[in-house]
Amino acid sequence: MLSVVILRLLFSPNGAIDRAAFAAGVLLLALAAIGVHHGMRGWSGPFGLGSFAFVAAVAWSALCLSRKRLHDFGWSGFVIPIFLGLYLLAVAGAIFLLNPEALASWQQAIATFGLFSGPMIGWLIALAIVPGNGLASTVRTTW
Protein backbone atom coordinates (compact mmCIF):
# COMPACT_ATOMS: atom_id res chain seq x y z
CA MET A 1 0.00 0.00 0.00
CA LEU A 2 2.81 2.42 0.88
CA SER A 3 4.61 1.57 -2.36
CA VAL A 4 1.52 2.56 -4.36
CA VAL A 5 1.39 5.92 -2.56
CA ILE A 6 5.10 6.48 -3.27
CA LEU A 7 4.70 5.55 -6.94
CA ARG A 8 1.73 7.89 -7.28
CA LEU A 9 3.66 10.64 -5.52
CA LEU A 10 6.66 10.31 -7.83
CA PHE A 11 5.08 9.34 -11.16
CA SER A 12 1.51 10.68 -11.28
CA PRO A 13 1.11 14.32 -12.34
CA ASN A 14 -2.44 14.54 -10.93
CA GLY A 15 -3.44 16.21 -7.69
CA ALA A 16 -1.74 18.60 -5.29
CA ILE A 17 0.72 18.05 -2.46
CA ASP A 18 1.67 20.05 0.60
CA ARG A 19 5.17 21.11 1.65
CA ALA A 20 5.88 17.96 3.66
CA ALA A 21 4.88 15.63 0.83
CA PHE A 22 6.95 17.65 -1.63
CA ALA A 23 10.02 17.56 0.61
CA ALA A 24 9.58 13.82 1.19
CA GLY A 25 9.17 13.26 -2.56
CA VAL A 26 12.31 15.24 -3.38
CA LEU A 27 14.26 13.33 -0.73
CA LEU A 28 12.99 9.97 -2.03
CA LEU A 29 13.78 10.97 -5.60
CA ALA A 30 17.30 12.10 -4.68
CA LEU A 31 18.00 8.90 -2.74
CA ALA A 32 16.61 6.75 -5.55
CA ALA A 33 18.64 8.65 -8.15
CA ILE A 34 21.84 8.24 -6.14
CA GLY A 35 21.11 4.55 -5.58
CA VAL A 36 20.34 3.81 -9.21
CA HIS A 37 23.34 5.84 -10.37
CA HIS A 38 25.67 3.82 -8.15
CA GLY A 39 23.89 0.60 -9.09
CA MET A 40 24.41 1.21 -12.80
CA ARG A 41 28.19 1.57 -12.27
CA GLY A 42 28.80 3.10 -15.67
CA TRP A 43 26.46 0.77 -17.57
CA SER A 44 24.34 2.67 -20.02
CA GLY A 45 23.28 -0.13 -22.35
CA PRO A 46 23.26 -0.06 -26.11
CA PHE A 47 23.38 3.48 -27.50
CA GLY A 48 23.13 4.92 -23.98
CA LEU A 49 19.48 3.94 -23.62
CA GLY A 50 19.88 2.93 -19.97
CA SER A 51 21.22 6.35 -19.04
CA PHE A 52 18.54 8.06 -21.09
CA ALA A 53 15.76 6.05 -19.41
CA PHE A 54 17.23 6.83 -15.99
CA VAL A 55 17.42 10.57 -16.65
CA ALA A 56 13.93 10.58 -18.22
CA ALA A 57 12.44 8.85 -15.15
CA VAL A 58 14.11 11.30 -12.75
CA ALA A 59 13.03 14.28 -14.88
CA TRP A 60 9.43 13.00 -15.08
CA SER A 61 9.31 12.51 -11.32
CA ALA A 62 10.68 15.99 -10.67
CA LEU A 63 8.12 17.41 -13.09
CA CYS A 64 5.27 15.54 -11.35
CA LEU A 65 6.37 16.71 -7.90
CA SER A 66 6.72 20.33 -9.04
CA ARG A 67 3.38 20.31 -10.86
CA LYS A 68 1.53 18.93 -7.85
CA ARG A 69 3.18 21.46 -5.55
CA LEU A 70 2.27 24.31 -7.90
CA HIS A 71 -1.33 23.06 -7.90
CA ASP A 72 -1.35 23.47 -4.11
CA PHE A 73 -0.54 27.16 -4.72
CA GLY A 74 -3.41 27.33 -7.20
CA TRP A 75 -0.95 27.85 -10.06
CA SER A 76 -0.83 26.09 -13.40
CA GLY A 77 1.82 23.52 -14.25
CA PHE A 78 2.71 25.73 -17.24
CA VAL A 79 4.90 27.74 -14.87
CA ILE A 80 7.42 24.90 -15.13
CA PRO A 81 8.23 25.23 -18.86
CA ILE A 82 8.37 29.01 -18.48
CA PHE A 83 10.90 28.68 -15.64
CA LEU A 84 12.90 26.03 -17.53
CA GLY A 85 12.94 28.15 -20.69
CA LEU A 86 14.27 31.18 -18.83
CA TYR A 87 16.79 28.99 -17.01
CA LEU A 88 18.07 27.45 -20.26
CA LEU A 89 18.36 30.89 -21.86
CA ALA A 90 20.42 32.11 -18.91
CA VAL A 91 22.68 29.05 -19.02
CA ALA A 92 23.11 29.25 -22.79
CA GLY A 93 23.92 32.95 -22.56
CA ALA A 94 26.34 32.40 -19.68
CA ILE A 95 28.34 29.89 -21.69
CA PHE A 96 29.29 32.66 -24.11
CA LEU A 97 30.11 35.11 -21.34
CA LEU A 98 32.38 32.88 -19.24
CA ASN A 99 36.13 33.16 -19.62
CA PRO A 100 37.55 29.62 -20.07
CA GLU A 101 40.93 30.59 -18.63
CA ALA A 102 39.31 31.99 -15.49
CA LEU A 103 37.48 28.72 -14.86
CA ALA A 104 40.70 27.29 -13.47
CA SER A 105 40.35 29.33 -10.28
CA TRP A 106 38.28 27.86 -7.48
CA GLN A 107 36.34 31.11 -7.07
CA GLN A 108 35.25 31.04 -10.69
CA ALA A 109 34.38 27.35 -10.40
CA ILE A 110 32.12 28.06 -7.41
CA ALA A 111 30.53 31.01 -9.20
CA THR A 112 29.90 28.86 -12.27
CA PHE A 113 28.38 26.10 -10.14
CA GLY A 114 26.12 28.67 -8.47
CA LEU A 115 25.09 30.11 -11.82
CA PHE A 116 24.14 26.74 -13.26
CA SER A 117 22.65 25.04 -10.20
CA GLY A 118 21.46 28.05 -8.19
CA PRO A 119 18.13 28.58 -9.96
CA MET A 120 17.19 24.90 -9.66
CA ILE A 121 18.14 24.75 -6.00
CA GLY A 122 16.20 27.97 -5.44
CA TRP A 123 13.18 26.46 -7.22
CA LEU A 124 13.22 23.42 -4.94
CA ILE A 125 13.67 25.49 -1.79
CA ALA A 126 10.87 27.88 -2.78
CA LEU A 127 8.47 25.02 -3.47
CA ALA A 128 9.41 23.39 -0.16
CA ILE A 129 9.00 26.43 2.10
CA VAL A 130 6.24 28.57 0.57
CA PRO A 131 2.89 27.69 2.14
CA GLY A 132 0.19 26.64 -0.26
CA ASN A 133 -3.50 27.47 -0.39
CA GLY A 134 -4.54 24.22 1.25
CA LEU A 135 -5.61 22.62 -1.99
CA ALA A 136 -3.50 19.56 -1.17
CA SER A 137 -5.85 18.58 1.65
CA THR A 138 -8.84 18.63 -0.71
CA VAL A 139 -7.26 16.30 -3.26
CA ARG A 140 -5.07 14.15 -0.99
CA THR A 141 -7.05 11.04 -1.88
CA THR A 142 -6.15 11.33 -5.57
CA TRP A 143 -2.41 10.91 -5.15
Coordinates of C-alpha atoms in Angstrom, one line a residue:
M1 CA 0.0 0.0 0.0
L2 CA 2.8 2.4 0.9
S3 CA 4.6 1.6 -2.4
V4 CA 1.5 2.6 -4.4
V5 CA 1.4 5.9 -2.6
I6 CA 5.1 6.5 -3.3
L7 CA 4.7 5.5 -6.9
R8 CA 1.7 7.9 -7.3
L9 CA 3.7 10.6 -5.5
L10 CA 6.7 10.3 -7.8
F11 CA 5.1 9.3 -11.2
S12 CA 1.5 10.7 -11.3
P13 CA 1.1 14.3 -12.3
N14 CA -2.4 14.5 -10.9
G15 CA -3.4 16.2 -7.7
A16 CA -1.7 18.6 -5.3
I17 CA 0.7 18.0 -2.5
D18 CA 1.7 20.0 0.6
R19 CA 5.2 21.1 1.7
A20 CA 5.9 18.0 3.7
A21 CA 4.9 15.6 0.8
F22 CA 7.0 17.7 -1.6
A23 CA 10.0 17.6 0.6
A24 CA 9.6 13.8 1.2
G25 CA 9.2 13.3 -2.6
V26 CA 12.3 15.2 -3.4
L27 CA 14.3 13.3 -0.7
L28 CA 13.0 10.0 -2.0
L29 CA 13.8 11.0 -5.6
A30 CA 17.3 12.1 -4.7
L31 CA 18.0 8.9 -2.7
A32 CA 16.6 6.7 -5.6
A33 CA 18.6 8.7 -8.2
I34 CA 21.8 8.2 -6.1
G35 CA 21.1 4.6 -5.6
V36 CA 20.3 3.8 -9.2
H37 CA 23.3 5.8 -10.4
H38 CA 25.7 3.8 -8.2
G39 CA 23.9 0.6 -9.1
M40 CA 24.4 1.2 -12.8
R41 CA 28.2 1.6 -12.3
G42 CA 28.8 3.1 -15.7
W43 CA 26.5 0.8 -17.6
S44 CA 24.3 2.7 -20.0
G45 CA 23.3 -0.1 -22.4
P46 CA 23.3 -0.1 -26.1
F47 CA 23.4 3.5 -27.5
G48 CA 23.1 4.9 -24.0
L49 CA 19.5 3.9 -23.6
G50 CA 19.9 2.9 -20.0
S51 CA 21.2 6.3 -19.0
F52 CA 18.5 8.1 -21.1
A53 CA 15.8 6.0 -19.4
F54 CA 17.2 6.8 -16.0
V55 CA 17.4 10.6 -16.7
A56 CA 13.9 10.6 -18.2
A57 CA 12.4 8.8 -15.1
V58 CA 14.1 11.3 -12.8
A59 CA 13.0 14.3 -14.9
W60 CA 9.4 13.0 -15.1
S61 CA 9.3 12.5 -11.3
A62 CA 10.7 16.0 -10.7
L63 CA 8.1 17.4 -13.1
C64 CA 5.3 15.5 -11.4
L65 CA 6.4 16.7 -7.9
S66 CA 6.7 20.3 -9.0
R67 CA 3.4 20.3 -10.9
K68 CA 1.5 18.9 -7.9
R69 CA 3.2 21.5 -5.5
L70 CA 2.3 24.3 -7.9
H71 CA -1.3 23.1 -7.9
D72 CA -1.4 23.5 -4.1
F73 CA -0.5 27.2 -4.7
G74 CA -3.4 27.3 -7.2
W75 CA -0.9 27.9 -10.1
S76 CA -0.8 26.1 -13.4
G77 CA 1.8 23.5 -14.2
F78 CA 2.7 25.7 -17.2
V79 CA 4.9 27.7 -14.9
I80 CA 7.4 24.9 -15.1
P81 CA 8.2 25.2 -18.9
I82 CA 8.4 29.0 -18.5
F83 CA 10.9 28.7 -15.6
L84 CA 12.9 26.0 -17.5
G85 CA 12.9 28.1 -20.7
L86 CA 14.3 31.2 -18.8
Y87 CA 16.8 29.0 -17.0
L88 CA 18.1 27.4 -20.3
L89 CA 18.4 30.9 -21.9
A90 CA 20.4 32.1 -18.9
V91 CA 22.7 29.0 -19.0
A92 CA 23.1 29.2 -22.8
G93 CA 23.9 32.9 -22.6
A94 CA 26.3 32.4 -19.7
I95 CA 28.3 29.9 -21.7
F96 CA 29.3 32.7 -24.1
L97 CA 30.1 35.1 -21.3
L98 CA 32.4 32.9 -19.2
N99 CA 36.1 33.2 -19.6
P100 CA 37.5 29.6 -20.1
E101 CA 40.9 30.6 -18.6
A102 CA 39.3 32.0 -15.5
L103 CA 37.5 28.7 -14.9
A104 CA 40.7 27.3 -13.5
S105 CA 40.3 29.3 -10.3
W106 CA 38.3 27.9 -7.5
Q107 CA 36.3 31.1 -7.1
Q108 CA 35.2 31.0 -10.7
A109 CA 34.4 27.4 -10.4
I110 CA 32.1 28.1 -7.4
A111 CA 30.5 31.0 -9.2
T112 CA 29.9 28.9 -12.3
F113 CA 28.4 26.1 -10.1
G114 CA 26.1 28.7 -8.5
L115 CA 25.1 30.1 -11.8
F116 CA 24.1 26.7 -13.3
S117 CA 22.7 25.0 -10.2
G118 CA 21.5 28.0 -8.2
P119 CA 18.1 28.6 -10.0
M120 CA 17.2 24.9 -9.7
I121 CA 18.1 24.8 -6.0
G122 CA 16.2 28.0 -5.4
W123 CA 13.2 26.5 -7.2
L124 CA 13.2 23.4 -4.9
I125 CA 13.7 25.5 -1.8
A126 CA 10.9 27.9 -2.8
L127 CA 8.5 25.0 -3.5
A128 CA 9.4 23.4 -0.2
I129 CA 9.0 26.4 2.1
V130 CA 6.2 28.6 0.6
P131 CA 2.9 27.7 2.1
G132 CA 0.2 26.6 -0.3
N133 CA -3.5 27.5 -0.4
G134 CA -4.5 24.2 1.3
L135 CA -5.6 22.6 -2.0
A136 CA -3.5 19.6 -1.2
S137 CA -5.9 18.6 1.6
T138 CA -8.8 18.6 -0.7
V139 CA -7.3 16.3 -3.3
R140 CA -5.1 14.1 -1.0
T141 CA -7.1 11.0 -1.9
T142 CA -6.2 11.3 -5.6
W143 CA -2.4 10.9 -5.1

